[in-house]
CSV table of C-alpha atoms in Angstrom, one decimal:
chain,number,residue,atom,x,y,z
A,1,MET,CA,-1.7,-26.0,1.0
A,2,GLN,CA,-3.6,-23.0,3.4
A,3,PHE,CA,-1.2,-20.5,2.7
A,4,LEU,CA,-1.7,-21.5,-1.3
A,5,TYR,CA,-4.9,-20.6,-0.7
A,6,SER,CA,-4.2,-16.9,1.2
A,7,GLY,CA,-1.5,-16.0,-1.1
A,8,LEU,CA,-4.2,-16.3,-3.7
A,9,THR,CA,-7.2,-13.8,-1.8
A,10,GLY,CA,-4.3,-11.6,-1.2
A,11,GLY,CA,-2.1,-12.1,-4.7
A,12,SER,CA,-5.6,-11.2,-6.8
A,13,ILE,CA,-6.1,-7.7,-4.6
A,14,TYR,CA,-3.0,-6.9,-5.4
A,15,ALA,CA,-3.4,-7.8,-9.7
A,16,LEU,CA,-5.8,-5.4,-9.7
A,17,VAL,CA,-4.0,-2.7,-8.2
A,18,ALA,CA,-1.2,-3.7,-10.7
A,19,LEU,CA,-3.6,-3.5,-13.7
A,20,GLY,CA,-4.6,-0.5,-12.4
A,21,PHE,CA,-1.0,1.0,-12.8
A,22,ASN,CA,-1.2,-0.5,-15.7
A,23,ILE,CA,-3.7,1.2,-17.2
A,24,ILE,CA,-2.4,4.8,-16.5
A,25,TYR,CA,1.2,3.4,-17.6
A,26,ASN,CA,-0.1,2.2,-21.0
A,27,THR,CA,-1.8,4.8,-21.9
A,28,THR,CA,0.3,8.3,-20.2
A,29,GLY,CA,4.0,6.4,-20.2
A,30,LEU,CA,3.3,7.5,-16.4
A,31,ILE,CA,3.5,6.3,-12.6
A,32,ASN,CA,0.4,7.2,-10.3
A,33,PHE,CA,1.7,7.0,-7.2
A,34,ALA,CA,-1.5,8.5,-5.9
A,35,GLN,CA,-3.4,4.5,-7.4
A,36,GLY,CA,-3.3,2.8,-4.0
A,37,GLU,CA,-5.4,6.3,-2.6
A,38,PHE,CA,-8.8,5.0,-4.9
A,39,VAL,CA,-7.8,1.3,-3.4
A,40,MET,CA,-8.3,3.6,-0.1
A,41,LEU,CA,-11.0,5.3,-1.2
A,42,GLY,CA,-13.1,2.6,-2.8
A,43,GLY,CA,-12.8,1.0,1.2
A,44,MET,CA,-13.7,4.0,2.2
A,45,MET,CA,-16.9,4.6,-0.7
A,46,ILE,CA,-18.6,0.9,0.8
A,47,TYR,CA,-18.5,1.7,4.4
A,48,THR,CA,-20.1,5.2,3.9
A,49,PHE,CA,-23.0,3.4,0.9
A,50,PHE,CA,-22.8,0.2,2.8
A,51,ALA,CA,-22.3,0.3,6.5
A,52,VAL,CA,-23.2,4.4,6.8
A,53,LEU,CA,-26.1,4.6,5.0
A,54,GLY,CA,-26.8,0.5,5.0
A,55,MET,CA,-27.9,-0.1,1.0
A,56,PRO,CA,-28.1,-3.3,-0.2
A,57,PHE,CA,-24.2,-4.7,-1.7
A,58,PRO,CA,-25.6,-5.2,-5.2
A,59,ALA,CA,-26.1,-1.2,-5.0
A,60,ALA,CA,-23.4,-0.2,-2.8
A,61,PHE,CA,-20.9,-2.0,-5.5
A,62,PRO,CA,-21.3,-0.4,-8.4
A,63,LEU,CA,-22.5,3.4,-6.5
A,64,ALA,CA,-18.6,3.3,-4.8
A,65,ILE,CA,-16.6,2.2,-8.8
A,66,ILE,CA,-19.5,4.7,-9.8
A,67,THR,CA,-17.5,7.8,-7.2
A,68,ALA,CA,-14.8,6.0,-7.9
A,69,LEU,CA,-14.2,6.6,-11.4
A,70,VAL,CA,-15.5,9.7,-12.0
A,71,MET,CA,-12.8,11.5,-9.4
A,72,GLY,CA,-10.2,9.6,-10.7
A,73,LEU,CA,-11.0,11.8,-13.4
A,74,LEU,CA,-11.2,15.0,-12.0
A,75,PHE,CA,-7.5,14.0,-10.4
A,76,GLU,CA,-6.9,13.9,-14.1
A,77,ARG,CA,-8.5,17.1,-14.7
A,78,VAL,CA,-7.2,19.0,-11.6
A,79,PHE,CA,-3.5,17.7,-10.7
A,80,ILE,CA,-2.5,16.6,-14.4
A,81,ASN,CA,-4.4,18.4,-16.4
A,82,LEU,CA,-2.7,21.5,-15.2
A,83,VAL,CA,0.7,20.6,-15.0
A,84,ARG,CA,2.2,23.4,-17.9
A,85,VAL,CA,4.9,21.4,-18.2
A,86,LYS,CA,3.9,17.5,-18.6
A,87,SER,CA,7.8,16.1,-18.4
A,88,GLU,CA,7.9,12.5,-16.2
A,89,ILE,CA,9.5,14.6,-13.5
A,90,ASN,CA,6.8,16.6,-13.0
A,91,LEU,CA,4.3,14.8,-13.3
A,92,ILE,CA,5.3,12.2,-10.7
A,93,THR,CA,5.7,14.3,-8.7
A,94,VAL,CA,2.6,16.1,-8.8
A,95,THR,CA,1.0,12.9,-8.4
A,96,ILE,CA,2.9,12.2,-5.1
A,97,ALA,CA,1.1,14.8,-4.1
A,98,ALA,CA,-2.0,14.3,-4.5
A,99,SER,CA,-1.6,11.0,-2.6
A,100,ILE,CA,-0.8,13.6,0.2
A,101,LEU,CA,-4.1,15.2,-0.3
A,102,LEU,CA,-6.8,12.3,-0.1
A,103,ARG,CA,-4.9,11.3,2.0
A,104,ASP,CA,-5.4,14.2,4.8
A,105,PHE,CA,-8.9,14.3,2.4
A,106,ALA,CA,-9.8,11.1,3.9
A,107,MET,CA,-8.6,10.9,7.8
A,108,HIS,CA,-10.9,14.8,7.0
A,109,ILE,CA,-13.8,13.1,6.4
A,110,TRP,CA,-13.1,9.6,7.7
A,111,GLY,CA,-11.7,10.1,10.7
A,112,ARG,CA,-8.1,8.5,11.7
A,113,ASP,CA,-9.4,5.0,13.8
A,114,THR,CA,-10.2,2.4,11.6
A,115,VAL,CA,-13.8,1.3,10.3
A,116,THR,CA,-15.7,-1.6,9.9
A,117,VAL,CA,-17.7,-2.9,6.8
A,118,GLY,CA,-19.1,-6.4,7.8
A,119,GLU,CA,-19.6,-9.1,6.0
A,120,PHE,CA,-21.3,-8.5,2.2
A,121,MET,CA,-22.4,-12.2,2.8
A,122,PRO,CA,-23.0,-14.3,5.4
A,123,VAL,CA,-19.8,-16.2,6.2
A,124,LYS,CA,-18.9,-20.0,5.5
A,125,SER,CA,-16.3,-22.1,5.1
A,126,ILE,CA,-15.2,-24.3,1.9
A,127,GLU,CA,-13.4,-27.6,3.2
A,128,LEU,CA,-10.9,-28.4,0.1
A,129,PRO,CA,-7.6,-30.7,0.1
A,130,GLY,CA,-5.2,-29.5,2.5
A,131,GLY,CA,-7.2,-26.7,4.5
A,132,ILE,CA,-10.7,-24.9,3.8
A,133,ILE,CA,-10.8,-20.6,2.8
A,134,SER,CA,-13.7,-19.0,3.1
A,135,ASN,CA,-16.6,-18.0,0.7
A,136,GLN,CA,-15.0,-14.2,1.4
A,137,SER,CA,-12.2,-15.3,0.0
A,138,VAL,CA,-13.9,-17.2,-2.4
A,139,MET,CA,-15.6,-14.3,-4.4
A,140,VAL,CA,-12.3,-11.6,-4.2
A,141,ILE,CA,-10.4,-14.5,-6.4
A,142,ALA,CA,-14.0,-14.7,-8.1
A,143,VAL,CA,-14.7,-11.7,-8.8
A,144,GLY,CA,-11.3,-9.7,-9.7
A,145,ALA,CA,-10.5,-12.8,-12.0
A,146,GLY,CA,-13.8,-11.4,-13.7
A,147,ILE,CA,-12.5,-7.3,-13.6
A,148,ALA,CA,-9.1,-9.3,-15.4
A,149,PHE,CA,-11.2,-10.6,-17.8
A,150,ILE,CA,-13.3,-7.6,-18.5
A,151,LEU,CA,-11.0,-5.0,-18.4
A,152,HIS,CA,-8.6,-7.8,-21.2
A,153,LEU,CA,-11.9,-7.5,-23.3
A,154,PHE,CA,-12.0,-4.1,-23.2
A,155,LEU,CA,-8.4,-3.0,-24.1
A,156,LYS,CA,-7.9,-5.4,-26.8
A,157,ARG,CA,-11.4,-5.5,-28.4
A,158,SER,CA,-12.7,-1.7,-27.2
A,159,LYS,CA,-12.2,1.4,-29.9
A,160,TYR,CA,-10.9,2.7,-26.4
A,161,GLY,CA,-8.8,0.5,-25.4
A,162,ARG,CA,-7.4,0.7,-28.9
A,163,ALA,CA,-7.1,4.0,-28.8
A,164,MET,CA,-5.5,4.1,-25.4
A,165,ARG,CA,-2.2,1.7,-26.7
A,166,ALA,CA,-2.1,4.4,-29.9
A,167,CYS,CA,-1.8,6.3,-27.5
A,168,PHE,CA,1.2,4.8,-24.9
A,169,ASP,CA,3.1,3.9,-29.0
A,170,ASP,CA,2.8,7.6,-30.1
A,171,MET,CA,1.0,10.1,-28.9
A,172,THR,CA,1.1,12.1,-31.8
A,173,ALA,CA,0.3,10.0,-34.1
A,174,ALA,CA,-2.7,9.0,-32.5
A,175,GLY,CA,-3.7,12.9,-32.4
A,176,ILE,CA,-2.5,12.9,-36.5
A,177,CYS,CA,-4.9,9.9,-37.0
A,178,GLY,CA,-8.0,11.5,-35.5
A,179,ILE,CA,-7.7,9.8,-31.9
A,180,ASN,CA,-8.8,12.7,-28.6
A,181,ALA,CA,-5.9,11.8,-27.0
A,182,VAL,CA,-6.7,13.8,-24.1
A,183,MET,CA,-10.1,12.5,-23.6
A,184,VAL,CA,-7.9,9.3,-23.5
A,185,ARG,CA,-5.8,10.1,-21.0
A,186,VAL,CA,-9.0,11.1,-19.2
A,187,MET,CA,-10.8,8.1,-19.4
A,188,SER,CA,-7.4,6.3,-18.4
A,189,PHE,CA,-7.1,7.6,-15.4
A,190,GLY,CA,-10.7,7.3,-14.7
A,191,VAL,CA,-10.8,3.4,-15.2
A,192,ALA,CA,-7.6,3.4,-13.0
A,193,ALA,CA,-9.8,4.3,-10.4
A,194,ALA,CA,-12.2,1.8,-10.7
A,195,VAL,CA,-10.9,-0.7,-11.0
A,196,GLY,CA,-8.4,0.3,-7.6
A,197,ALA,CA,-11.6,0.9,-5.4
A,198,ALA,CA,-13.2,-2.3,-6.9
A,199,ALA,CA,-9.5,-3.7,-5.5
A,200,GLY,CA,-10.5,-1.7,-2.0
A,201,VAL,CA,-14.6,-2.7,-2.0
A,202,LEU,CA,-12.9,-7.2,-1.8
A,203,ILE,CA,-10.3,-6.1,0.6
A,204,SER,CA,-13.0,-3.7,2.8
A,205,PRO,CA,-14.4,-6.5,5.1
A,206,ILE,CA,-11.3,-8.8,5.9
A,207,THR,CA,-8.4,-6.8,6.4
A,208,PHE,CA,-11.2,-3.1,7.6
A,209,VAL,CA,-10.2,1.1,6.2
A,210,THR,CA,-8.2,3.2,7.2
A,211,TYR,CA,-7.3,6.4,5.7
A,212,ASP,CA,-3.8,5.7,5.7
A,213,ASP,CA,-4.0,2.5,3.8
A,214,GLY,CA,-3.2,3.6,0.8
A,215,VAL,CA,0.1,3.7,0.8
A,216,MET,CA,1.0,0.3,1.4
A,217,ILE,CA,-1.2,-1.2,-0.8
A,218,GLY,CA,0.0,0.8,-3.8
A,219,LEU,CA,3.6,-0.1,-3.0
A,220,LYS,CA,2.4,-4.0,-3.0
A,221,GLY,CA,0.8,-3.0,-6.6
A,222,PHE,CA,3.5,-1.3,-7.6
A,223,ALA,CA,5.9,-4.1,-6.3
A,224,ALA,CA,3.2,-6.8,-8.5
A,225,ALA,CA,3.5,-4.7,-11.8
A,226,ILE,CA,6.8,-4.1,-12.0
A,227,LEU,CA,6.6,-8.2,-10.9
A,228,GLY,CA,5.1,-10.1,-14.0
A,229,GLY,CA,6.7,-6.6,-15.7
A,230,LEU,CA,5.3,-2.8,-16.0
A,231,GLY,CA,3.2,-2.2,-19.1
A,232,SER,CA,2.3,-5.6,-18.5
A,233,PHE,CA,-1.3,-6.8,-18.5
A,234,TRP,CA,-1.1,-10.4,-17.6
A,235,GLY,CA,2.1,-9.4,-16.2
A,236,ALA,CA,0.3,-7.6,-13.3
A,237,VAL,CA,-1.9,-9.8,-13.4
A,238,ALA,CA,0.6,-13.0,-12.9
A,239,GLY,CA,3.0,-10.2,-11.1
A,240,GLY,CA,-0.6,-9.7,-7.9
A,241,LEU,CA,-0.8,-13.8,-7.5
A,242,LEU,CA,2.8,-14.7,-6.9
A,243,LEU,CA,4.3,-11.0,-4.8
A,244,GLY,CA,0.8,-12.8,-2.9
A,245,LEU,CA,1.9,-16.4,-2.2
A,246,LEU,CA,5.3,-15.0,-1.7
A,247,GLU,CA,4.0,-13.4,1.3
A,248,SER,CA,1.8,-16.2,2.7
A,249,PHE,CA,4.3,-18.7,1.6
A,250,ALA,CA,7.4,-16.2,3.0
A,251,ALA,CA,5.4,-16.2,6.7
A,252,THR,CA,6.2,-20.3,7.5
A,253,VAL,CA,9.9,-19.0,7.7
A,254,MET,CA,10.1,-15.8,8.8
A,255,PRO,CA,8.3,-13.2,11.9
A,256,SER,CA,4.9,-12.5,10.6
A,257,GLY,CA,6.6,-8.5,11.3
A,258,TYR,CA,8.4,-8.5,8.3
A,259,LYS,CA,5.1,-9.5,5.4
A,260,ASP,CA,4.8,-6.1,4.6
A,261,ALA,CA,9.1,-7.0,3.5
A,262,ILE,CA,8.6,-9.3,0.6
A,263,ALA,CA,7.5,-6.8,-1.7
A,264,PHE,CA,10.1,-4.8,-1.4
A,265,VAL,CA,13.3,-7.2,-1.9
A,266,VAL,CA,10.6,-7.8,-4.9
A,267,ILE,CA,11.6,-4.5,-6.2
A,268,LEU,CA,15.1,-4.6,-5.3
A,269,LEU,CA,15.8,-8.2,-6.8
A,270,ILE,CA,13.8,-7.8,-10.2
A,271,LEU,CA,15.4,-4.6,-10.9
A,272,PHE,CA,19.0,-5.5,-10.3
A,273,VAL,CA,17.8,-9.1,-11.7
A,274,LYS,CA,15.4,-8.6,-15.1
A,275,PRO,CA,14.8,-4.9,-14.8
A,276,ALA,CA,11.9,-5.5,-17.6
A,277,GLY,CA,10.2,-8.0,-15.5
A,278,LEU,CA,9.3,-11.4,-15.3
A,279,PHE,CA,5.7,-10.8,-19.1
A,280,GLY,CA,8.2,-7.4,-19.6
A,281,LYS,CA,9.7,-7.0,-23.3
A,282,ARG,CA,12.6,-5.0,-23.1
A,283,MET,CA,12.1,-1.3,-24.9
A,284,ALA,CA,14.8,0.0,-27.6
A,285,LYS,CA,14.7,3.4,-27.9
A,286,ARG,CA,15.6,5.3,-31.0
A,287,VAL,CA,19.6,7.6,-30.7
């Protein structure tokens, strides 16, 4: 049971990162390989506002999220919008280049060393059947579930969420129907950056923060999205939780140094056996 509790904590973070991938994919059809950098920036922002400037957490948290949201909007305007030929390969290449630039930017601002954020609340251990869990981990799981639920309502019930889905189905037709496709695309990058930053804030007291954290967490979030089915909202949540559990239980049968390899084994197995993911729909193309 102890491994279950640990896996749910890590899986909640992977689920949020995977949701960030899906938000942009479901709007533009693009995979943003810079998504992990917004997780890192969320951690760095909460470090700046909470640990350095001494702001209370209830104020520092939303400020970190809003800052990441603005950076996500600028990301689309600076890196995506200026690409003249917006082919899939060109845009993916731009997101990889942008991730390197963001990482270098973070290194020059916050340095190469790991920074310590500190606890958001006094740490207490909670006894559960078969093990214990800290209140910090409970907060990660609860807030992660809350963000996923609010995001689900936003995408399903709000007109902006419906506009995002319409743009994914057919951007030209959505434009003819009066949807501002450019605005929707920009907003999707902002929302995805905010969700990624929320994951970075939540995990920062547990794993600390380094300027290059975005690489590994981004790849694991991508693996979770692939596992659940790229484009599937609840598939991303399930994929993240399942990946976290796989990592946790794998520690019982193999050295902990192989933990990070689990995500890549998952990517390979899914692509070999079920390319659409566990909950994804098979895509059909008209020829």
